[in-house]
Coordinates of C-alpha atoms in Angstrom, one line a residue:
X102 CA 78.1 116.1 118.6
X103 CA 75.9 115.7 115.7
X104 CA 75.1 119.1 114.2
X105 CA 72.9 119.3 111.5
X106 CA 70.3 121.2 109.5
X107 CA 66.8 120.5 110.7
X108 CA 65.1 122.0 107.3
X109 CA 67.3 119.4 105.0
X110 CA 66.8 117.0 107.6
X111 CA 62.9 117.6 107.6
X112 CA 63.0 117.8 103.5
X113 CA 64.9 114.1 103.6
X114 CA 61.9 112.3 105.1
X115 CA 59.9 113.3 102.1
X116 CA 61.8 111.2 100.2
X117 CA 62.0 107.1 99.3
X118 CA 64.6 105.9 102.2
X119 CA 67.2 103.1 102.0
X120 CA 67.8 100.6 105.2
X121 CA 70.5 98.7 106.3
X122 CA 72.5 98.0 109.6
X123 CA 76.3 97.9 108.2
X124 CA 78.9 98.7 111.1
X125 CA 82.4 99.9 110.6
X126 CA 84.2 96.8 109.5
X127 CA 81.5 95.7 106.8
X128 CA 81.9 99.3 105.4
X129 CA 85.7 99.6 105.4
X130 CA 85.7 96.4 103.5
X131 CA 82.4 97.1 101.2
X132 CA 84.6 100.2 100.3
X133 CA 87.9 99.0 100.1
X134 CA 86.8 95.9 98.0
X135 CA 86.3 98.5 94.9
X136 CA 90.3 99.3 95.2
X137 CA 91.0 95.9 94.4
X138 CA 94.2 95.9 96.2
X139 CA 95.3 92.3 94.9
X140 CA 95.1 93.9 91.0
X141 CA 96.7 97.2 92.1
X142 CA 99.6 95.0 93.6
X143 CA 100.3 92.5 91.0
X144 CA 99.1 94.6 88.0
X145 CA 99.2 98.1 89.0
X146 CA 102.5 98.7 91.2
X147 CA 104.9 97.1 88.4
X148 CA 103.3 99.4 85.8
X149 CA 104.2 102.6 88.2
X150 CA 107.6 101.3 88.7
X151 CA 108.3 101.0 85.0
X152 CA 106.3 104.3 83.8
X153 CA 105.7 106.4 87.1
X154 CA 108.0 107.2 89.5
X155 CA 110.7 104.2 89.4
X156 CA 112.4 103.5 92.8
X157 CA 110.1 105.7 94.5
X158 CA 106.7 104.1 93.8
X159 CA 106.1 103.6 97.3
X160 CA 106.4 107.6 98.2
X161 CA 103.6 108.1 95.7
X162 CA 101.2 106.1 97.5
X163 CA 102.2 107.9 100.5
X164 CA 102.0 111.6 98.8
X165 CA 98.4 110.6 97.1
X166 CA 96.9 109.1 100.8
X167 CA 97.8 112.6 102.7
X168 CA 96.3 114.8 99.8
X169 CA 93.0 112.5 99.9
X170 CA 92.8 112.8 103.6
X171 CA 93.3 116.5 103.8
X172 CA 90.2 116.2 101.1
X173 CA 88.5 114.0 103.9
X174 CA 88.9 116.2 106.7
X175 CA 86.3 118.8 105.6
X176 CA 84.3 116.1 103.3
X177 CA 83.8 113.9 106.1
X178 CA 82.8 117.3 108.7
X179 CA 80.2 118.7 105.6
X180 CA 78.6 115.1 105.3
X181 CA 78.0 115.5 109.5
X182 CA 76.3 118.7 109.1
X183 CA 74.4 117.7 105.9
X184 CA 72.7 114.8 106.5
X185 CA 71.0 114.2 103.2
X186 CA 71.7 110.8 101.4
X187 CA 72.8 110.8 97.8
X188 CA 77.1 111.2 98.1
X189 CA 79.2 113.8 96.0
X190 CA 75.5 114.8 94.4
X191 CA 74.1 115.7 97.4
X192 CA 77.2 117.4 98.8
X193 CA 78.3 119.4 95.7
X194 CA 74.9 120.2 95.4
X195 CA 74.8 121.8 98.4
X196 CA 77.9 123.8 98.1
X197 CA 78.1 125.1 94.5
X198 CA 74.4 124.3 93.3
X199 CA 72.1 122.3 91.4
X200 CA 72.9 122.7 88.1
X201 CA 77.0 122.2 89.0
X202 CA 75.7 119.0 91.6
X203 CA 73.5 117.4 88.6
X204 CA 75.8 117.9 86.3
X205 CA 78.7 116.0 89.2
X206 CA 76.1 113.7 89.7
X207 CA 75.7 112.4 86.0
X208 CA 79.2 111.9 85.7
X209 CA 79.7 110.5 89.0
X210 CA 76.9 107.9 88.2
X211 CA 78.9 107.4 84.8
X212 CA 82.0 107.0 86.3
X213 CA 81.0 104.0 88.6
X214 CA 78.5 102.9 86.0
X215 CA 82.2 102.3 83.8
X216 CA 84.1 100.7 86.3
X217 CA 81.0 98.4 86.6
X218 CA 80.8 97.4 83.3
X219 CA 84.1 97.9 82.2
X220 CA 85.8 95.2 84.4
X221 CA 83.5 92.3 83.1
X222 CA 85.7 92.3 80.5
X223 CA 89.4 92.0 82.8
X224 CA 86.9 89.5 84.8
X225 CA 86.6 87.5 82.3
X226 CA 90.0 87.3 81.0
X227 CA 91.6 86.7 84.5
X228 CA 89.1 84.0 85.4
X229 CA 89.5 81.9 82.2
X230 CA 93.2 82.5 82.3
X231 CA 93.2 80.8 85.7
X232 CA 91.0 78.0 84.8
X233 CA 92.2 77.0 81.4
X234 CA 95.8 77.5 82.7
X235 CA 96.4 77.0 85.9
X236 CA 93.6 74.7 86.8
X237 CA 92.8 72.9 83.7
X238 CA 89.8 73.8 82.9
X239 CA 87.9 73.8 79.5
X240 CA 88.7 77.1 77.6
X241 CA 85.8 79.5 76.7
X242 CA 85.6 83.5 75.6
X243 CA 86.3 86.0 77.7
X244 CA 82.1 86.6 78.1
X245 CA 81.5 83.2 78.9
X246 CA 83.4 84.0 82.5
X247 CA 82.3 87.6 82.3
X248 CA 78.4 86.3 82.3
X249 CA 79.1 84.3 85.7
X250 CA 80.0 87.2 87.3
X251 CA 77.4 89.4 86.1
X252 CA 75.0 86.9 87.3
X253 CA 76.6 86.6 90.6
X254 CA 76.7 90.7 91.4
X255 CA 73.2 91.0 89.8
X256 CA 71.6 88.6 92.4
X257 CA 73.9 89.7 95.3
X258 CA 73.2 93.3 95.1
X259 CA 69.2 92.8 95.1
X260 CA 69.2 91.8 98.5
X261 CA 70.6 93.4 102.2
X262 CA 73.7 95.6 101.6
X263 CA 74.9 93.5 104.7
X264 CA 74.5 90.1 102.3
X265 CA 77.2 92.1 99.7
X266 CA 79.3 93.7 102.7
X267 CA 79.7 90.0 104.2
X268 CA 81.0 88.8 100.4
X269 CA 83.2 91.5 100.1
X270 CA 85.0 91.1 103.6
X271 CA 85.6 87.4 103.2
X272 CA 87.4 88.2 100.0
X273 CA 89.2 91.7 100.6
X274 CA 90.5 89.6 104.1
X275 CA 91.9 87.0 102.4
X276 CA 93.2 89.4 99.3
X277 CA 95.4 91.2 102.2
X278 CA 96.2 87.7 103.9
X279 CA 97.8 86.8 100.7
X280 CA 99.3 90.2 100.3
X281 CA 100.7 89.8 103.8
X282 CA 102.1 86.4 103.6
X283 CA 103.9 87.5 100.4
X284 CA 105.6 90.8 102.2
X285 CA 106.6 88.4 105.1
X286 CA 107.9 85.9 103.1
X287 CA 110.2 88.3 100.9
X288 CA 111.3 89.9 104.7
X289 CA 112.1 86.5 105.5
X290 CA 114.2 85.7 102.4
X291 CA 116.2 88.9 102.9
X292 CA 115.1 90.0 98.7
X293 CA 116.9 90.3 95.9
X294 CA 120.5 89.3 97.2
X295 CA 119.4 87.5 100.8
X296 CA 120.8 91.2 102.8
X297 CA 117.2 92.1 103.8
X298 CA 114.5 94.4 102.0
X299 CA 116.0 97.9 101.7
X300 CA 114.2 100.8 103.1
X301 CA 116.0 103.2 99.9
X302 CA 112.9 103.4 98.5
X303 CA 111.4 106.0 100.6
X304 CA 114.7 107.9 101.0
X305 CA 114.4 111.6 99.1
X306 CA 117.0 110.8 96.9
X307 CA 114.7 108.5 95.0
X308 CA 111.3 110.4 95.2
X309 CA 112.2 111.6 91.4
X310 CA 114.1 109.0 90.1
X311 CA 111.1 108.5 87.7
X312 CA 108.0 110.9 86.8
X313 CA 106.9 112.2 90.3
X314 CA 104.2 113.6 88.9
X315 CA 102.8 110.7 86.3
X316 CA 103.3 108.7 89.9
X317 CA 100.7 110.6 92.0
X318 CA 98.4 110.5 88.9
X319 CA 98.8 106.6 89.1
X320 CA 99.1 106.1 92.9
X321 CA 95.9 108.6 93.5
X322 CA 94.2 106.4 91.2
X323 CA 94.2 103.3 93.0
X324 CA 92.2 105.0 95.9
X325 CA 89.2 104.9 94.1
X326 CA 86.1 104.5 96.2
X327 CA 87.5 105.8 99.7
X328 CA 84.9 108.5 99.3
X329 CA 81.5 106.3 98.9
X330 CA 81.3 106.2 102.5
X331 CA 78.3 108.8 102.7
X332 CA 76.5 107.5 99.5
X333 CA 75.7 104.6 102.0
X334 CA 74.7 106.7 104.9
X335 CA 71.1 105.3 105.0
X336 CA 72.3 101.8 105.5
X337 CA 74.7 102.0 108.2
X338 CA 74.7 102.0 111.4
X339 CA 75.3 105.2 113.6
X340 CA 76.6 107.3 110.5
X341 CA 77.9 109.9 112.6
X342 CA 80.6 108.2 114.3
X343 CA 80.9 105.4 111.8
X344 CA 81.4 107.3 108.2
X345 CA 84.8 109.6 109.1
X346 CA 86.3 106.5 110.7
X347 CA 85.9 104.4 107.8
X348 CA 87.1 107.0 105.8
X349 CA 90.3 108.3 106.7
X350 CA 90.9 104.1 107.8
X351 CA 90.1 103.0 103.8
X352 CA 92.8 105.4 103.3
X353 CA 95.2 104.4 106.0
X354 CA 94.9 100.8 104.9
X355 CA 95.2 101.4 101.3
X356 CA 98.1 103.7 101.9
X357 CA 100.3 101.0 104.0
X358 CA 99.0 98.1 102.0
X359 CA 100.2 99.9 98.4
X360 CA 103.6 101.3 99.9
X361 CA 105.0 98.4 101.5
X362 CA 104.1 96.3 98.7
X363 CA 105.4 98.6 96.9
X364 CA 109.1 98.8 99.2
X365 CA 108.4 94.6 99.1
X366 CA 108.7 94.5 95.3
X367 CA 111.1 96.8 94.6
X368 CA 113.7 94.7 97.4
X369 CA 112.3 91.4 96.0
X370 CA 113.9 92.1 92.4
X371 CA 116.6 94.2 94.0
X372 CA 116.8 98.2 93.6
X373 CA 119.5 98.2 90.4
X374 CA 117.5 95.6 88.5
X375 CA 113.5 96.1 89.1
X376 CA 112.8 99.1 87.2
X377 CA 114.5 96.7 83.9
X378 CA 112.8 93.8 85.0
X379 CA 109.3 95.6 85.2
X380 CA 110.0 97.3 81.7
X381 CA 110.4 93.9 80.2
X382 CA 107.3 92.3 81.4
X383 CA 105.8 94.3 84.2
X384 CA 103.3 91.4 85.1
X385 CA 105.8 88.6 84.8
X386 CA 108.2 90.4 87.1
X387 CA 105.4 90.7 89.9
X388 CA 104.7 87.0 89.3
X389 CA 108.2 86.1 89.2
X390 CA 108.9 87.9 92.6
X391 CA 105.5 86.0 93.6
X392 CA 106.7 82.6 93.2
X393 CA 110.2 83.1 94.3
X394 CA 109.2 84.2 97.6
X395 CA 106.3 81.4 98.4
X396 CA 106.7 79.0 95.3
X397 CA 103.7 77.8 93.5
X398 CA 101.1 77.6 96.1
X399 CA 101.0 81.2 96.8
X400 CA 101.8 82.1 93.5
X401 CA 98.4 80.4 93.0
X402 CA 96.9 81.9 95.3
X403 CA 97.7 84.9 94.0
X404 CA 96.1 84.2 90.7
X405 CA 92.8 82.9 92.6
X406 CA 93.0 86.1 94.6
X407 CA 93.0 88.3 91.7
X408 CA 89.9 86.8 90.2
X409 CA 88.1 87.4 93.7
X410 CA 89.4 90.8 93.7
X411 CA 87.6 91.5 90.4
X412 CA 84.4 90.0 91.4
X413 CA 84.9 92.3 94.2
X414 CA 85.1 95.2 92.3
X415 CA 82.4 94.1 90.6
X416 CA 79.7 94.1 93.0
X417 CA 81.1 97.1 94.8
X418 CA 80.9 99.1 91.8
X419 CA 77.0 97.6 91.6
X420 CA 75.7 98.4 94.6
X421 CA 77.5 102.4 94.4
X422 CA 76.0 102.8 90.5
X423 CA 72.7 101.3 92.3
X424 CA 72.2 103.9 94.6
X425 CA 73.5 106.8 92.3
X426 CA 70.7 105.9 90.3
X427 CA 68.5 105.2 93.0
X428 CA 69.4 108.8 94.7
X429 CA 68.5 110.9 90.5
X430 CA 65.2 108.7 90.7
X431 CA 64.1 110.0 93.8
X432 CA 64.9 113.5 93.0
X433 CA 62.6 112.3 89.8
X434 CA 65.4 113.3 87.7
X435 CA 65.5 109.6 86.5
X436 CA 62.2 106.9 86.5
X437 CA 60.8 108.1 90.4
X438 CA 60.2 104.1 89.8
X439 CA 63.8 103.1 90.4
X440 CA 63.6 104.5 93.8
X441 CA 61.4 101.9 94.9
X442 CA 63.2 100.9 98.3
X443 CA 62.1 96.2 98.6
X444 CA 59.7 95.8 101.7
X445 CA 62.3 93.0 103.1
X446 CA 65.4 93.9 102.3
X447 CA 65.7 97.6 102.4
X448 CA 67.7 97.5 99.0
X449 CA 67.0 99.1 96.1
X450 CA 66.0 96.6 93.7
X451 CA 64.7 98.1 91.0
X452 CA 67.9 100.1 90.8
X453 CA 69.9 97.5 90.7
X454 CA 67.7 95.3 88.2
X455 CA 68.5 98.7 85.8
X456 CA 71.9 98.6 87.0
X457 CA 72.1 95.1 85.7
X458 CA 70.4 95.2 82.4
X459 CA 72.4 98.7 81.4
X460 CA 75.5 96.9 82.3
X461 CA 74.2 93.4 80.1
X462 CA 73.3 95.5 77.1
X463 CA 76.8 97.7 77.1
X464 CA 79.0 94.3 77.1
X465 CA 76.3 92.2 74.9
X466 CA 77.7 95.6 72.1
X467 CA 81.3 95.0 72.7
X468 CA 80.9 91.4 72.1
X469 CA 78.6 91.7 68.8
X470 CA 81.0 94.7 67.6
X471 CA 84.1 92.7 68.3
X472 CA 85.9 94.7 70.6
X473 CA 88.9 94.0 72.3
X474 CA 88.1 93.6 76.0
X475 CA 91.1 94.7 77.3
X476 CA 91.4 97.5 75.1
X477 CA 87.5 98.4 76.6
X478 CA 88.8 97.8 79.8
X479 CA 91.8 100.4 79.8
X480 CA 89.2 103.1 78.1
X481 CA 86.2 102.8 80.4
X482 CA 88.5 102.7 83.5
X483 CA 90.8 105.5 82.7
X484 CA 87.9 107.7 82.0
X485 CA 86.8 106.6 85.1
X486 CA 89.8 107.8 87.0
X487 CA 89.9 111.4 85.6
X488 CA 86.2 111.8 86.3
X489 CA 87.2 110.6 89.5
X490 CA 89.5 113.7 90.3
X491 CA 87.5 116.0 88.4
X492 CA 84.6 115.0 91.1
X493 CA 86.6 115.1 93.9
X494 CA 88.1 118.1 93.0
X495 CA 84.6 120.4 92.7
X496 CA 83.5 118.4 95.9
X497 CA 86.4 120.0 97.7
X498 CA 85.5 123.2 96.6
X499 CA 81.9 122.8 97.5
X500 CA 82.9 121.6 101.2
X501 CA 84.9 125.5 101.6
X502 CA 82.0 126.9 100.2
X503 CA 79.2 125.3 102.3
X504 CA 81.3 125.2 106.0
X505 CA 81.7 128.4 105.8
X506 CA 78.5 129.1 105.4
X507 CA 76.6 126.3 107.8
X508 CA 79.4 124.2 109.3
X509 CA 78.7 126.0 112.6
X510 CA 80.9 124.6 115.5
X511 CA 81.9 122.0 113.3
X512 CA 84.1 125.0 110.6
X513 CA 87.3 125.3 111.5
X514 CA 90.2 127.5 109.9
X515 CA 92.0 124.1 109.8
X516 CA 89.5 121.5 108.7
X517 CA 87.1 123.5 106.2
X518 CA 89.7 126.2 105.3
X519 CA 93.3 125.1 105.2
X520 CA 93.0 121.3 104.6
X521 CA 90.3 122.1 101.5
X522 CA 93.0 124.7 100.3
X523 CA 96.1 122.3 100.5
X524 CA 93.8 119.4 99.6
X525 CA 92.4 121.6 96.4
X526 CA 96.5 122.6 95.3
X527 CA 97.8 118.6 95.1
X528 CA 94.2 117.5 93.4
X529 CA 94.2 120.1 91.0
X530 CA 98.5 119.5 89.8
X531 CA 97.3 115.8 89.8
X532 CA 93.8 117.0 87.7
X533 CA 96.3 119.0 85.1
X534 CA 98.5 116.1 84.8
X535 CA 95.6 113.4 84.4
X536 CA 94.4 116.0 81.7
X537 CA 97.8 116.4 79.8
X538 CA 97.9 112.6 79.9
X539 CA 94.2 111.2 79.3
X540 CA 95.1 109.9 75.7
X541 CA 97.8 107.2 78.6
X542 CA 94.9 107.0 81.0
X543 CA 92.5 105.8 78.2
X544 CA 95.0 103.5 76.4
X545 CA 97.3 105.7 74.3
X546 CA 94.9 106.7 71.1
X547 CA 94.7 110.6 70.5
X548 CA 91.6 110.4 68.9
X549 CA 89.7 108.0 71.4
X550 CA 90.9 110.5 73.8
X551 CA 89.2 113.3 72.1
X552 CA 86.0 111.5 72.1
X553 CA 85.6 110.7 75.5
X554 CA 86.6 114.0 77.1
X555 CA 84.0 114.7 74.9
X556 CA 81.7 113.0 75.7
X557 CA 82.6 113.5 79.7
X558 CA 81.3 116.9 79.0
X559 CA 78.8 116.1 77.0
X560 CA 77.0 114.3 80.2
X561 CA 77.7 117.3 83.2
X562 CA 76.7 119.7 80.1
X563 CA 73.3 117.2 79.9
X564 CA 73.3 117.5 84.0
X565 CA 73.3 121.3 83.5
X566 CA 70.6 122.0 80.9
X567 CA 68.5 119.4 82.4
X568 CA 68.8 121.3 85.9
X569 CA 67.7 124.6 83.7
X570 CA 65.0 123.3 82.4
X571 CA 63.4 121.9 85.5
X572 CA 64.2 125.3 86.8
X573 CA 62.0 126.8 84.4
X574 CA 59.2 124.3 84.1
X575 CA 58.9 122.2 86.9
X576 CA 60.0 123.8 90.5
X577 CA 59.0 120.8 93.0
X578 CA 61.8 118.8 90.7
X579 CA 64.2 121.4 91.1
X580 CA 64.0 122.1 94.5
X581 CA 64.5 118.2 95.1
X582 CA 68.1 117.8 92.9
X583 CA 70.8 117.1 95.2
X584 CA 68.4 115.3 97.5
X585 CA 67.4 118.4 99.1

């Protein structure tokens, strides 16, 4: 049973509308695409075995998926009784108010705004890694690469959000092919010694071999995106039923995908030896595990897969900062002329065009003020990932907040009381610890640190002020933040 509210559903239709027809496969995938699971498993997993929690890597996947879905019991429940379109805006919005939901929803847009245009710059160094190196290719600067890929998400996310959902599936399907055929094949060989992969890994006595803690930081991480679902409620097709499904099965996936790569790895290179193998060269051991399970093809593969994977990201991260954008303009909190919704496709394209050019002009500076791109890379995405919990964390709060007050016979002292109060106690240790360790997260410089929490602030305090001062001087804009 849909419940809803008729008055926000009657003050929606006032507003510019997106279309689409996405079902519940295109959106798992649209969603799950921003992961990237083929980085997070060659890149990510040998990094949390050699700085996280060791041996028991795989139980910090596990631990981060059942906070996030305790989150996504009540988030899921508050976006059926809210209807409105516009995401962790609209929802916080709802629940703790629209100076606290514009602020969110500035730094929200920021966040995916960085993971955007801060992976142009990994993009380009994986792509001409694997064409100068692996297939021969002539060797060009990192932007060279990085421009093809702009160009490719720029025209992709101007059309049907089905166009970009069929994209992503075919390469998020063959990114967990790959993924699959590598944990077979390692099965098969028996691992490290030829005994079979050992299940140790998820025994207790290893879940604090390493830092716990730093583990969930990392592991919760590499969810990123699971909670976009609503933000493309307007484009998919019967949200009601479709939305909590996809959900809680992004999470699912993600969650057995990460951990038995994760219990894969650490039998591949053999329980007394990975963690010194990893600390060594934590990309060459995943590569080395790679190619001694399937041998050069799939080792290739792999390093094809991984390129996809980014352009994955890439246009995922489009089409979210695209409608984040698209969501403040019709509130008229940005341009109202970037909520122009195309006659044909249902997208919006002005939006995205924005999107685009914002995204052009930030990586056009890094290249004329000679930065390094990986360095650029690990700052822009580890800001993203605190702002991530920090978001995630006040939308919890606002889903208590609101059921109780309208979630009707949908409020329940399980889903909209207990699971927001166990959900809010792991997301907020894992908030302190991302906040003790931001100057890691951002690449290991105190004072870079210091500016961007900074300047994190800086933009909810913008969100804020801006929300008081159309409070004061223009009530039909502040009665429409939050798209309410």
């Amino acid at each position: 049973m849909d419940l809803t509210i008729p008055a926000a559903a009657e003050r929606s239709t006032q507003s510019p509308h997106l279309t689409g027809n996405m079902g519940f496969f295109q959106l798992i995938f649209s969603v799950m695409a921003y992961n990237a699971p083929m980085v997070v498993v060659i890149g990510i997993i040998p990094i949390m075995v050699m700085e996280g929690a060791g041996i028991g890597t795989p139980i910090s996947f596990v631990v981060a998926g059942i906070i996030l879905a305790l989150f996504s019991v009540g988030f899921t429940r508050m976006a059926r009784v809210l209807p409105n379109p516009g995401g962790f805006y609209a929802l916080i919005t709802a629940g703790l108010g629209r100076h606290v939901g514009l602020g969110s929803g500035y730094i929200a847009l920021l966040a995916y705004f960085c993971v955007y245009a801060g992976t142009f710059s990994f993009a380009g160094i994986v792509a001409g890694e694997l064409i100068t190196n692996t297939l021969h290719g002539p060797e060009l600067p990192w932007y060279a690469w990085a421009a093809c890929f702009w160009l490719g998400s720029a025209v992709l996310s101007y059309f049907k959000v089905e166009l970009s959902a069929k994209v992503l599936t075919i390469f998020l399907f063959s990114e967990l092919t790959v993924i699959v055929i590598y944990c077979v094949l390692v099965f098969i060989n028996g691992g490290a010694n030829g005994a079979g992969i050992s299940l140790e890994p998820l025994s207790p006595a290893h879940w604090f071999d390493g830092n716990f803690s730093l583990g969930v930081l990392l592991a919760i991480g590499m969810y990123g995106g699971f909670e976009v679902t609503v933000l493309f409620r307007e484009e998919v097709r019967n949200p009601v039923r479709v939305i909590p499904r996809a959900t809680f099965a992004v999470i699912a996936i993600a969650m057995a995908t990460y951990a038995l790569s994760s219990v894969v790895f650490i039998g591949s290179l053999g329980i007394d030896n990975v963690v010194g193998l990893a600390q060594e060269d934590p990309t060459g051991a995943m590569n080395a595990s790679i190619h001694s399970s399937g041998g050069e093809l799939l080792a290739t593969l792999a390093a094809v897969m991984v390129v996809t994977s980014t352009f994955a990201v890439i246009l995922a991260a489009h089409n979210i900062t695209a409608r984040y954008v698209f969501n403040l303009s019709a509130d008229k909190i940005l341009p109202e002329r970037m909520a122009s919704v195309h006659k044909r496709h249902g997208s919006p394209h002005i939006a995205s065009i924005m999107t685009s050019a914002a995204a052009l002009v930030l990586n056009g500076a890094a290249v004329v003020f000679g930065l390094d791109p990986l360095v650029f890379y690990a700052a822009v995405l580890g800001m993203t990932s605190f702002i991530a919990l920090v978001i995630i964390f006040v939308c919890n709060l606002s889903v208590g907040t609101y059921m109780r007050r309208n979630g009707g016979q949908l409020a329940s002292p399980w889903a909209t009381v207990a699971c927001p109060i166990l959900a809010a106690v792991g997301l907020g240790s894992v908030l302190v610890m991302a906040a003790i360790n931001f100057p890691m997260l951002v690449g290991g410089s105190e004072v870079l640190a210091a500016g961007l929490m900074a300047f994190i602030v800086g933009v909810f305090i913008l969100g804020v002020v801006t929300a008081s001062v159309h409070r004061r001087k223009n009530a039909d804009i502040y009665s429409r933040i939050g798209r309410q």
